[in-house]
Amino acid sequence: QPKADDPWEDPIEIERPLVPPFPVHALPEPLGAWVAAVTECYQVPAELPGLLALAVCGGAVARRVEIEAGAGWYEPLNLYVAVLLDPASRKSGVFKLATHPIKSIERELGESMGPVIARMRSDRRMREASLKEMERKGAKGDADAADGARELSELLDCEPVPSEPKLIVDDATAEAVEIALANHGGRMIVAGCEGGLFDVMAGRYSSGVGNLDCF
């Protein structure tokens, strides 16, 4: 408690820092024009479409391009972005626009690769059936069948069937994200217009035990 003859000084006010506006002008075209148009159309801060656009672009080039920030200093181009706004701030609409190109490419890849993957899976099932038959005969002493089973087993191990193209996931468990990364060369965009991803990191699907490693 301050003494009567030694009163407290007036507290120093903590002012909100002045944050510079998002540098839309620094974005290359047509990205800058898109950010400016969405900002005007949806009446949102430029940071919302600007950061989401950068995040999507970063995911598109992740593990394909690196930046050399200095001599021997290389950094990946994927980004970690969290845009925080009050409810009913049109986040979902802008998020849908920003991720639309990636989802369109994913859909096109799925349509073009779907029949190819289906044929490869069918071929593999037939080879696996042949392998079981060879192994059955080889177990009974058929040397030729045993040799054929070994060769076919090695062939199947060297020719895995590719997974259906997946470029972006949302509200997935950490294990599902790890599988998606393994099936797609370590490249995946994990994004959502709500905060569910933070619940996943905190352990929503793992009994409250946080799982940040794969992220």
mmCIF file of C-alpha atoms in Angstrom:
data_model
loop_
_atom_site.group_PDB
_atom_site.id
_atom_site.type_symbol
_atom_site.label_atom_id
_atom_site.label_comp_id
_atom_site.label_asym_id
_atom_site.label_seq_id
_atom_site.Cartn_x
_atom_site.Cartn_y
_atom_site.Cartn_z
ATOM 1 C CA GLN A 1 0.000 0.000 0.000
ATOM 2 C CA PRO A 2 1.410 3.440 -0.864
ATOM 3 C CA LYS A 3 1.965 5.869 1.979
ATOM 4 C CA ALA A 4 -0.298 8.865 2.240
ATOM 5 C CA ASP A 5 2.560 11.179 1.461
ATOM 6 C CA ASP A 6 3.823 8.972 -1.369
ATOM 7 C CA PRO A 7 0.886 8.348 -3.726
ATOM 8 C CA TRP A 8 1.127 6.126 -6.792
ATOM 9 C CA GLU A 9 1.963 7.855 -10.016
ATOM 10 C CA ASP A 10 -0.584 7.769 -12.779
ATOM 11 C CA PRO A 11 -0.221 4.536 -14.795
ATOM 12 C CA ILE A 12 1.327 4.783 -18.226
ATOM 13 C CA GLU A 13 -1.275 4.056 -20.875
ATOM 14 C CA ILE A 14 -0.497 1.159 -23.162
ATOM 15 C CA GLU A 15 -1.559 2.174 -26.612
ATOM 16 C CA ARG A 16 -2.347 -0.207 -29.394
ATOM 17 C CA PRO A 17 0.642 -0.366 -31.755
ATOM 18 C CA LEU A 18 0.259 1.028 -35.229
ATOM 19 C CA VAL A 19 0.393 -1.877 -37.651
ATOM 20 C CA PRO A 20 1.205 -1.034 -41.268
ATOM 21 C CA PRO A 21 -1.444 -1.993 -43.833
ATOM 22 C CA PHE A 22 -1.085 -5.265 -45.691
ATOM 23 C CA PRO A 23 1.187 -4.578 -48.718
ATOM 24 C CA VAL A 24 -1.206 -5.579 -51.498
ATOM 25 C CA HIS A 25 0.920 -3.566 -53.934
ATOM 26 C CA ALA A 26 3.860 -5.927 -53.306
ATOM 27 C CA LEU A 27 1.981 -8.966 -54.638
ATOM 28 C CA PRO A 28 2.580 -9.986 -58.251
ATOM 29 C CA GLU A 29 -0.285 -9.898 -60.708
ATOM 30 C CA PRO A 30 -2.864 -11.262 -60.957
ATOM 31 C CA LEU A 31 -2.580 -12.116 -57.243
ATOM 32 C CA GLY A 32 -2.558 -8.484 -56.146
ATOM 33 C CA ALA A 33 -5.627 -7.658 -58.242
ATOM 34 C CA TRP A 34 -7.451 -10.688 -56.812
ATOM 35 C CA VAL A 35 -6.700 -9.665 -53.222
ATOM 36 C CA ALA A 36 -7.805 -6.082 -53.881
ATOM 37 C CA ALA A 37 -11.012 -7.239 -55.587
ATOM 38 C CA VAL A 38 -11.955 -9.672 -52.795
ATOM 39 C CA THR A 39 -11.188 -7.043 -50.159
ATOM 40 C CA GLU A 40 -13.545 -4.607 -51.863
ATOM 41 C CA CYS A 41 -16.246 -7.122 -52.749
ATOM 42 C CA TYR A 42 -16.452 -8.789 -49.332
ATOM 43 C CA GLN A 43 -15.592 -5.676 -47.322
ATOM 44 C CA VAL A 44 -12.934 -7.492 -45.307
ATOM 45 C CA PRO A 45 -9.419 -6.529 -44.208
ATOM 46 C CA ALA A 46 -6.874 -7.113 -46.960
ATOM 47 C CA GLU A 47 -4.971 -9.374 -44.569
ATOM 48 C CA LEU A 48 -7.682 -12.046 -44.901
ATOM 49 C CA PRO A 49 -7.518 -12.710 -48.673
ATOM 50 C CA GLY A 50 -3.846 -11.688 -48.775
ATOM 51 C CA LEU A 51 -2.612 -14.196 -46.203
ATOM 52 C CA LEU A 52 -4.871 -16.978 -47.489
ATOM 53 C CA ALA A 53 -3.627 -16.406 -51.035
ATOM 54 C CA LEU A 54 -0.015 -16.599 -49.885
ATOM 55 C CA ALA A 55 -0.733 -19.762 -47.906
ATOM 56 C CA VAL A 56 -2.344 -21.488 -50.902
ATOM 57 C CA CYS A 57 0.512 -20.449 -53.200
ATOM 58 C CA GLY A 58 3.025 -21.631 -50.614
ATOM 59 C CA GLY A 59 1.344 -25.009 -50.445
ATOM 60 C CA ALA A 60 1.334 -25.285 -54.237
ATOM 61 C CA VAL A 61 5.123 -24.919 -54.488
ATOM 62 C CA ALA A 62 6.105 -26.660 -51.231
ATOM 63 C CA ARG A 63 8.980 -29.142 -51.635
ATOM 64 C CA ARG A 64 9.347 -28.115 -55.268
ATOM 65 C CA VAL A 65 10.945 -24.702 -54.808
ATOM 66 C CA GLU A 66 13.211 -23.312 -52.092
ATOM 67 C CA ILE A 67 14.422 -19.806 -51.367
ATOM 68 C CA GLU A 68 18.086 -19.077 -50.759
ATOM 69 C CA ALA A 69 17.980 -16.418 -48.056
ATOM 70 C CA GLY A 70 21.768 -16.283 -47.803
ATOM 71 C CA ALA A 71 24.893 -18.220 -48.612
ATOM 72 C CA GLY A 72 23.999 -21.821 -47.784
ATOM 73 C CA TRP A 73 20.764 -20.733 -46.065
ATOM 74 C CA TYR A 74 17.768 -22.408 -47.707
ATOM 75 C CA GLU A 75 14.184 -22.160 -46.542
ATOM 76 C CA PRO A 76 11.017 -23.974 -47.753
ATOM 77 C CA LEU A 77 8.171 -21.881 -49.109
ATOM 78 C CA ASN A 78 5.274 -23.442 -47.232
ATOM 79 C CA LEU A 79 3.633 -21.093 -44.721
ATOM 80 C CA TYR A 80 1.848 -21.385 -41.411
ATOM 81 C CA VAL A 81 -1.038 -18.900 -41.439
ATOM 82 C CA ALA A 82 -3.759 -18.114 -38.897
ATOM 83 C CA VAL A 83 -6.188 -15.307 -39.724
ATOM 84 C CA LEU A 84 -8.229 -14.299 -36.667
ATOM 85 C CA LEU A 85 -11.500 -12.410 -37.082
ATOM 86 C CA ASP A 86 -14.736 -12.058 -35.172
ATOM 87 C CA PRO A 87 -17.707 -14.297 -36.059
ATOM 88 C CA ALA A 88 -19.751 -13.263 -39.108
ATOM 89 C CA SER A 89 -16.726 -11.584 -40.683
ATOM 90 C CA ARG A 90 -17.117 -13.389 -44.045
ATOM 91 C CA LYS A 91 -14.150 -15.661 -43.370
ATOM 92 C CA SER A 92 -15.814 -18.743 -44.856
ATOM 93 C CA GLY A 93 -16.647 -17.067 -48.164
ATOM 94 C CA VAL A 94 -13.127 -15.732 -48.637
ATOM 95 C CA PHE A 95 -11.624 -19.059 -47.561
ATOM 96 C CA LYS A 96 -13.728 -20.858 -50.158
ATOM 97 C CA LEU A 97 -12.555 -18.471 -52.873
ATOM 98 C CA ALA A 98 -8.904 -18.778 -51.880
ATOM 99 C CA THR A 99 -8.880 -22.584 -51.852
ATOM 100 C CA HIS A 100 -11.046 -22.984 -54.969
ATOM 101 C CA PRO A 101 -8.099 -23.255 -57.430
ATOM 102 C CA ILE A 102 -6.428 -26.020 -55.403
ATOM 103 C CA LYS A 103 -9.672 -27.962 -55.050
ATOM 104 C CA SER A 104 -10.382 -27.571 -58.783
ATOM 105 C CA ILE A 105 -6.945 -28.973 -59.640
ATOM 106 C CA GLU A 106 -7.484 -31.815 -57.169
ATOM 107 C CA ARG A 107 -10.812 -32.653 -58.793
ATOM 108 C CA GLU A 108 -9.297 -32.590 -62.303
ATOM 109 C CA LEU A 109 -6.445 -34.847 -61.199
ATOM 110 C CA GLY A 110 -8.925 -37.247 -59.645
ATOM 111 C CA GLU A 111 -11.014 -37.401 -62.821
ATOM 112 C CA SER A 112 -7.985 -38.036 -65.035
ATOM 113 C CA MET A 113 -6.189 -40.464 -62.719
ATOM 114 C CA GLY A 114 -9.256 -42.311 -61.423
ATOM 115 C CA PRO A 115 -9.570 -44.832 -64.287
ATOM 116 C CA VAL A 116 -5.794 -45.407 -64.358
ATOM 117 C CA ILE A 117 -5.662 -46.083 -60.624
ATOM 118 C CA ALA A 118 -8.697 -48.396 -60.874
ATOM 119 C CA ARG A 119 -6.957 -50.494 -63.558
ATOM 120 C CA MET A 120 -3.745 -50.614 -61.538
ATOM 121 C CA ARG A 121 -5.633 -51.773 -58.456
ATOM 122 C CA SER A 122 -7.389 -54.466 -60.473
ATOM 123 C CA ASP A 123 -4.069 -55.680 -61.921
ATOM 124 C CA ARG A 124 -2.556 -55.760 -58.456
ATOM 125 C CA ARG A 125 -5.434 -57.793 -57.026
ATOM 126 C CA MET A 126 -5.018 -60.357 -59.815
ATOM 127 C CA ARG A 127 -1.262 -60.516 -59.224
ATOM 128 C CA GLU A 128 -1.814 -60.917 -55.511
ATOM 129 C CA ALA A 129 -4.228 -63.785 -56.232
ATOM 130 C CA SER A 130 -1.598 -65.384 -58.484
ATOM 131 C CA LEU A 131 0.997 -64.894 -55.748
ATOM 132 C CA LYS A 132 -1.155 -66.721 -53.218
ATOM 133 C CA GLU A 133 -1.621 -69.599 -55.649
ATOM 134 C CA MET A 134 2.131 -69.803 -56.343
ATOM 135 C CA GLU A 135 2.898 -69.716 -52.644
ATOM 136 C CA ARG A 136 0.386 -72.507 -52.022
ATOM 137 C CA LYS A 137 2.049 -74.683 -54.666
ATOM 138 C CA GLY A 138 5.528 -73.724 -53.507
ATOM 139 C CA ALA A 139 4.677 -74.745 -49.952
ATOM 140 C CA LYS A 140 3.862 -78.207 -51.315
ATOM 141 C CA GLY A 141 7.275 -78.560 -52.939
ATOM 142 C CA ASP A 142 6.816 -77.023 -56.401
ATOM 143 C CA ALA A 143 10.205 -75.318 -56.910
ATOM 144 C CA ASP A 144 9.127 -73.424 -60.039
ATOM 145 C CA ALA A 145 6.073 -72.019 -58.236
ATOM 146 C CA ALA A 146 8.245 -71.000 -55.272
ATOM 147 C CA ASP A 147 10.674 -69.153 -57.544
ATOM 148 C CA GLY A 148 7.793 -67.466 -59.353
ATOM 149 C CA ALA A 149 6.254 -66.407 -56.039
ATOM 150 C CA ARG A 150 9.507 -64.773 -54.962
ATOM 151 C CA GLU A 151 9.857 -62.873 -58.240
ATOM 152 C CA LEU A 152 6.244 -61.724 -58.218
ATOM 153 C CA SER A 153 6.500 -60.669 -54.574
ATOM 154 C CA GLU A 154 9.526 -58.493 -55.369
ATOM 155 C CA LEU A 155 7.697 -57.008 -58.362
ATOM 156 C CA LEU A 156 4.636 -56.117 -56.283
ATOM 157 C CA ASP A 157 6.834 -54.520 -53.642
ATOM 158 C CA CYS A 158 8.504 -52.300 -56.276
ATOM 159 C CA GLU A 159 5.243 -51.249 -57.953
ATOM 160 C CA PRO A 160 2.879 -49.805 -55.333
ATOM 161 C CA VAL A 161 -0.469 -48.519 -56.551
ATOM 162 C CA PRO A 162 -0.615 -44.700 -56.262
ATOM 163 C CA SER A 163 -3.224 -43.138 -54.047
ATOM 164 C CA GLU A 164 -6.016 -40.960 -55.367
ATOM 165 C CA PRO A 165 -4.701 -37.408 -55.808
ATOM 166 C CA LYS A 166 -5.169 -35.324 -52.682
ATOM 167 C CA LEU A 167 -3.899 -31.761 -52.361
ATOM 168 C CA ILE A 168 -5.809 -30.333 -49.389
ATOM 169 C CA VAL A 169 -7.344 -31.792 -46.210
ATOM 170 C CA ASP A 170 -9.454 -30.253 -43.461
ATOM 171 C CA ASP A 171 -10.385 -31.409 -39.951
ATOM 172 C CA ALA A 172 -8.350 -34.609 -40.291
ATOM 173 C CA THR A 173 -6.675 -36.514 -37.482
ATOM 174 C CA ALA A 174 -2.917 -36.225 -37.173
ATOM 175 C CA GLU A 175 -2.647 -39.857 -38.276
ATOM 176 C CA ALA A 176 -4.723 -39.156 -41.402
ATOM 177 C CA VAL A 177 -2.495 -36.189 -42.216
ATOM 178 C CA GLU A 178 0.608 -38.361 -41.802
ATOM 179 C CA ILE A 179 -0.834 -40.972 -44.191
ATOM 180 C CA ALA A 180 -1.738 -38.283 -46.718
ATOM 181 C CA LEU A 181 1.788 -36.864 -46.504
ATOM 182 C CA ALA A 182 3.335 -40.308 -46.976
ATOM 183 C CA ASN A 183 1.142 -41.008 -50.018
ATOM 184 C CA HIS A 184 1.874 -37.663 -51.680
ATOM 185 C CA GLY A 185 5.587 -37.133 -51.345
ATOM 186 C CA GLY A 186 5.427 -35.161 -48.111
ATOM 187 C CA ARG A 187 3.306 -32.392 -49.661
ATOM 188 C CA MET A 188 -0.135 -31.477 -48.340
ATOM 189 C CA ILE A 189 -2.163 -28.367 -47.570
ATOM 190 C CA VAL A 190 -3.984 -28.629 -44.235
ATOM 191 C CA ALA A 191 -6.535 -25.838 -44.045
ATOM 192 C CA GLY A 192 -9.897 -24.964 -42.577
ATOM 193 C CA CYS A 193 -12.030 -21.860 -42.150
ATOM 194 C CA GLU A 194 -12.659 -22.695 -38.483
ATOM 195 C CA GLY A 195 -10.295 -23.427 -35.611
ATOM 196 C CA GLY A 196 -10.761 -27.195 -35.559
ATOM 197 C CA LEU A 197 -7.165 -27.814 -36.575
ATOM 198 C CA PHE A 198 -5.962 -26.376 -33.275
ATOM 199 C CA ASP A 199 -8.230 -28.834 -31.441
ATOM 200 C CA VAL A 200 -6.619 -31.669 -33.428
ATOM 201 C CA MET A 201 -3.150 -30.437 -32.494
ATOM 202 C CA ALA A 202 -4.242 -30.230 -28.847
ATOM 203 C CA GLY A 203 -5.386 -33.871 -28.889
ATOM 204 C CA ARG A 204 -9.068 -33.992 -29.870
ATOM 205 C CA TYR A 205 -8.631 -37.481 -31.351
ATOM 206 C CA SER A 206 -5.840 -38.663 -29.023
ATOM 207 C CA SER A 207 -7.390 -38.492 -25.551
ATOM 208 C CA GLY A 208 -6.203 -34.961 -24.982
ATOM 209 C CA VAL A 209 -2.561 -35.726 -25.750
ATOM 210 C CA GLY A 210 -1.173 -33.049 -28.060
ATOM 211 C CA ASN A 211 0.216 -34.118 -31.416
ATOM 212 C CA LEU A 212 2.225 -31.408 -33.147
ATOM 213 C CA ASP A 213 4.946 -33.496 -34.786
ATOM 214 C CA CYS A 214 3.458 -34.044 -38.228
ATOM 215 C CA PHE A 215 2.238 -30.443 -38.402
#
